[in-house]
mmCIF file of C-alpha atoms in Angstrom:
data_model
loop_
_atom_site.group_PDB
_atom_site.id
_atom_site.type_symbol
_atom_site.label_atom_id
_atom_site.label_comp_id
_atom_site.label_asym_id
_atom_site.label_seq_id
_atom_site.Cartn_x
_atom_site.Cartn_y
_atom_site.Cartn_z
ATOM 1 C CA MET A 1 -8.653 -83.639 86.302
ATOM 2 C CA ARG A 2 -7.806 -80.300 84.708
ATOM 3 C CA ARG A 3 -6.907 -82.686 82.016
ATOM 4 C CA ASN A 4 -9.969 -84.661 81.488
ATOM 5 C CA LEU A 5 -12.095 -81.126 82.030
ATOM 6 C CA LEU A 6 -10.331 -79.666 78.954
ATOM 7 C CA LYS A 7 -10.831 -83.194 76.951
ATOM 8 C CA LEU A 8 -14.470 -83.076 77.930
ATOM 9 C CA LEU A 9 -14.647 -79.384 76.580
ATOM 10 C CA ALA A 10 -12.626 -79.881 72.851
ATOM 11 C CA LEU A 11 -15.095 -83.062 72.867
ATOM 12 C CA ILE A 12 -18.099 -80.688 73.280
ATOM 13 C CA CYS A 13 -16.759 -78.054 70.847
ATOM 14 C CA ILE A 14 -16.526 -80.635 68.049
ATOM 15 C CA SER A 15 -19.424 -82.330 68.642
ATOM 16 C CA VAL A 16 -21.357 -78.840 68.797
ATOM 17 C CA CYS A 17 -19.910 -77.941 65.342
ATOM 18 C CA MET A 18 -20.413 -81.349 63.581
ATOM 19 C CA MET A 19 -24.074 -80.892 64.449
ATOM 20 C CA THR A 20 -24.423 -77.096 63.585
ATOM 21 C CA GLY A 21 -22.419 -77.935 60.408
ATOM 22 C CA ALA A 22 -19.623 -75.019 61.297
ATOM 23 C CA SER A 23 -16.409 -75.758 59.986
ATOM 24 C CA ASN A 24 -12.824 -74.167 60.026
ATOM 25 C CA ILE A 25 -13.302 -72.885 63.246
ATOM 26 C CA GLY A 26 -10.205 -70.072 63.580
ATOM 27 C CA ASN A 27 -9.607 -69.723 59.991
ATOM 28 C CA ALA A 28 -12.787 -68.318 58.980
ATOM 29 C CA CYS A 29 -13.876 -64.401 59.327
ATOM 30 C CA ALA A 30 -17.399 -63.423 58.690
ATOM 31 C CA ASP A 31 -18.225 -60.171 57.242
ATOM 32 C CA VAL A 32 -21.219 -58.624 55.817
ATOM 33 C CA GLN A 33 -21.538 -56.684 52.310
ATOM 34 C CA GLY A 34 -24.655 -55.517 50.463
ATOM 35 C CA GLY A 35 -26.835 -57.931 52.156
ATOM 36 C CA PHE A 36 -24.264 -60.650 51.755
ATOM 37 C CA SER A 37 -22.560 -62.670 54.561
ATOM 38 C CA TYR A 38 -19.203 -64.174 53.225
ATOM 39 C CA GLU A 39 -15.943 -65.923 54.971
ATOM 40 C CA HIS A 40 -12.994 -65.712 53.512
ATOM 41 C CA PHE A 41 -10.229 -68.759 54.860
ATOM 42 C CA GLY A 42 -6.745 -67.416 53.434
ATOM 43 C CA ALA A 43 -5.194 -71.283 53.134
ATOM 44 C CA LEU A 44 -8.203 -72.885 52.722
ATOM 45 C CA HIS A 45 -8.951 -71.453 49.226
ATOM 46 C CA ARG A 46 -7.051 -68.904 47.206
ATOM 47 C CA GLU A 47 -5.709 -65.884 49.307
ATOM 48 C CA GLY A 48 -8.323 -62.882 48.460
ATOM 49 C CA THR A 49 -11.209 -64.921 47.732
ATOM 50 C CA VAL A 50 -14.007 -65.252 49.824
ATOM 51 C CA GLU A 51 -17.262 -67.724 49.963
ATOM 52 C CA ILE A 52 -20.705 -66.199 50.345
ATOM 53 C CA THR A 53 -22.755 -68.245 53.461
ATOM 54 C CA GLY A 54 -25.623 -66.058 53.536
ATOM 55 C CA TYR A 55 -28.264 -63.308 52.040
ATOM 56 C CA ILE A 56 -30.335 -61.232 53.926
ATOM 57 C CA GLU A 57 -32.593 -59.342 51.350
ATOM 58 C CA ASN A 58 -35.937 -60.127 49.415
ATOM 59 C CA ASP A 59 -34.581 -59.354 45.724
ATOM 60 C CA THR A 60 -36.922 -61.516 43.382
ATOM 61 C CA GLU A 61 -34.268 -61.004 40.858
ATOM 62 C CA LEU A 62 -30.413 -60.941 42.227
ATOM 63 C CA ILE A 63 -26.934 -60.616 40.382
ATOM 64 C CA VAL A 64 -24.018 -61.751 42.556
ATOM 65 C CA PRO A 65 -21.179 -59.618 42.038
ATOM 66 C CA GLU A 66 -17.521 -61.023 40.947
ATOM 67 C CA LYS A 67 -16.544 -59.268 43.763
ATOM 68 C CA ILE A 68 -17.436 -58.278 47.805
ATOM 69 C CA ASP A 69 -15.208 -55.795 49.672
ATOM 70 C CA GLY A 70 -12.624 -56.284 47.440
ATOM 71 C CA TYR A 71 -12.542 -60.333 47.729
ATOM 72 C CA THR A 72 -13.369 -62.279 44.593
ATOM 73 C CA VAL A 73 -16.069 -64.746 45.060
ATOM 74 C CA CYS A 74 -15.257 -68.413 44.742
ATOM 75 C CA GLY A 75 -17.993 -70.086 45.939
ATOM 76 C CA ILE A 76 -21.778 -70.057 47.248
ATOM 77 C CA GLY A 77 -21.863 -71.845 51.184
ATOM 78 C CA PHE A 78 -23.952 -74.427 52.637
ATOM 79 C CA ARG A 79 -28.027 -72.957 52.960
ATOM 80 C CA THR A 80 -26.682 -69.701 51.645
ATOM 81 C CA PHE A 81 -29.881 -68.571 49.842
ATOM 82 C CA GLU A 82 -32.047 -70.910 51.900
ATOM 83 C CA ASN A 83 -35.787 -70.186 52.157
ATOM 84 C CA CYS A 84 -35.370 -66.959 50.140
ATOM 85 C CA LYS A 85 -39.071 -67.635 48.633
ATOM 86 C CA ASN A 86 -39.429 -64.178 46.605
ATOM 87 C CA LEU A 87 -35.862 -65.187 44.547
ATOM 88 C CA LYS A 88 -37.176 -66.040 40.948
ATOM 89 C CA SER A 89 -33.592 -66.026 39.347
ATOM 90 C CA ILE A 90 -30.018 -65.171 40.115
ATOM 91 C CA ALA A 91 -26.843 -64.708 38.065
ATOM 92 C CA LEU A 92 -23.776 -66.073 39.492
ATOM 93 C CA PRO A 93 -20.450 -64.470 38.354
ATOM 94 C CA SER A 94 -17.747 -66.927 36.339
ATOM 95 C CA THR A 95 -15.658 -66.483 39.526
ATOM 96 C CA VAL A 96 -18.040 -69.062 41.312
ATOM 97 C CA GLU A 97 -16.397 -72.428 41.413
ATOM 98 C CA PHE A 98 -18.321 -74.450 43.762
ATOM 99 C CA ILE A 99 -22.019 -74.308 45.042
ATOM 100 C CA GLU A 100 -22.320 -76.415 48.187
ATOM 101 C CA VAL A 101 -25.266 -78.644 49.484
ATOM 102 C CA ARG A 102 -28.709 -77.115 49.933
ATOM 103 C CA ALA A 103 -27.501 -73.548 49.135
ATOM 104 C CA PHE A 104 -30.847 -72.919 47.497
ATOM 105 C CA SER A 105 -32.876 -75.083 49.461
ATOM 106 C CA GLY A 106 -36.531 -73.666 49.888
ATOM 107 C CA CYS A 107 -36.300 -70.959 47.549
ATOM 108 C CA SER A 108 -39.761 -72.292 46.267
ATOM 109 C CA ASN A 109 -39.905 -69.852 43.656
ATOM 110 C CA LEU A 110 -37.017 -70.068 42.231
ATOM 111 C CA GLU A 111 -37.188 -70.831 38.533
ATOM 112 C CA SER A 112 -33.493 -69.949 37.083
ATOM 113 C CA ILE A 113 -29.977 -69.804 37.977
ATOM 114 C CA LYS A 114 -27.280 -68.992 35.704
ATOM 115 C CA PHE A 115 -24.054 -69.906 36.078
ATOM 116 C CA SER A 116 -20.415 -70.244 34.608
ATOM 117 C CA SER A 117 -18.682 -73.041 32.785
ATOM 118 C CA LYS A 118 -15.657 -72.194 35.066
ATOM 119 C CA LEU A 119 -18.465 -73.974 38.031
ATOM 120 C CA GLU A 120 -15.984 -76.876 39.014
ATOM 121 C CA ARG A 121 -17.862 -78.410 41.977
ATOM 122 C CA LEU A 122 -21.847 -78.669 41.919
ATOM 123 C CA MET A 123 -22.678 -80.247 45.693
ATOM 124 C CA SER A 124 -26.635 -79.916 45.229
ATOM 125 C CA LEU A 125 -29.459 -77.528 43.785
ATOM 126 C CA GLN A 126 -32.413 -78.996 45.425
ATOM 127 C CA GLN A 127 -35.472 -77.276 46.484
ATOM 128 C CA SER A 128 -37.399 -77.526 49.863
ATOM 129 C CA LYS A 129 -40.143 -79.665 48.064
ATOM 130 C CA GLU A 130 -37.677 -82.358 47.893
ATOM 131 C CA TYR A 131 -37.296 -82.630 51.327
#
């Protein structure tokens, strides 16, 4: 009985993670610095790097720093800047290697994104009017 209960609990946890887009449970450590939320994963990314996962300010022009709290910014996560309606331009540092799906979804006033030629993976740069 207890074994079946543990299996059911594990299945529920996996289902919730899949529905919410959560991943890397147990490996991620979320922090906030300068309006950015970020996660560092260790084994999943290079040691000493972070992925930006959110932004809570209302800037119209934004320059993402190369380092946050001493960690090198290597990526922009899923829905990081979603619905930042005031955001008109953003400059990403040369350290950013990937941009995840819907990172800029809902940024209806976004006119320009400056990124480095070192960008290796671009999942999408879509605005809310496309959805």
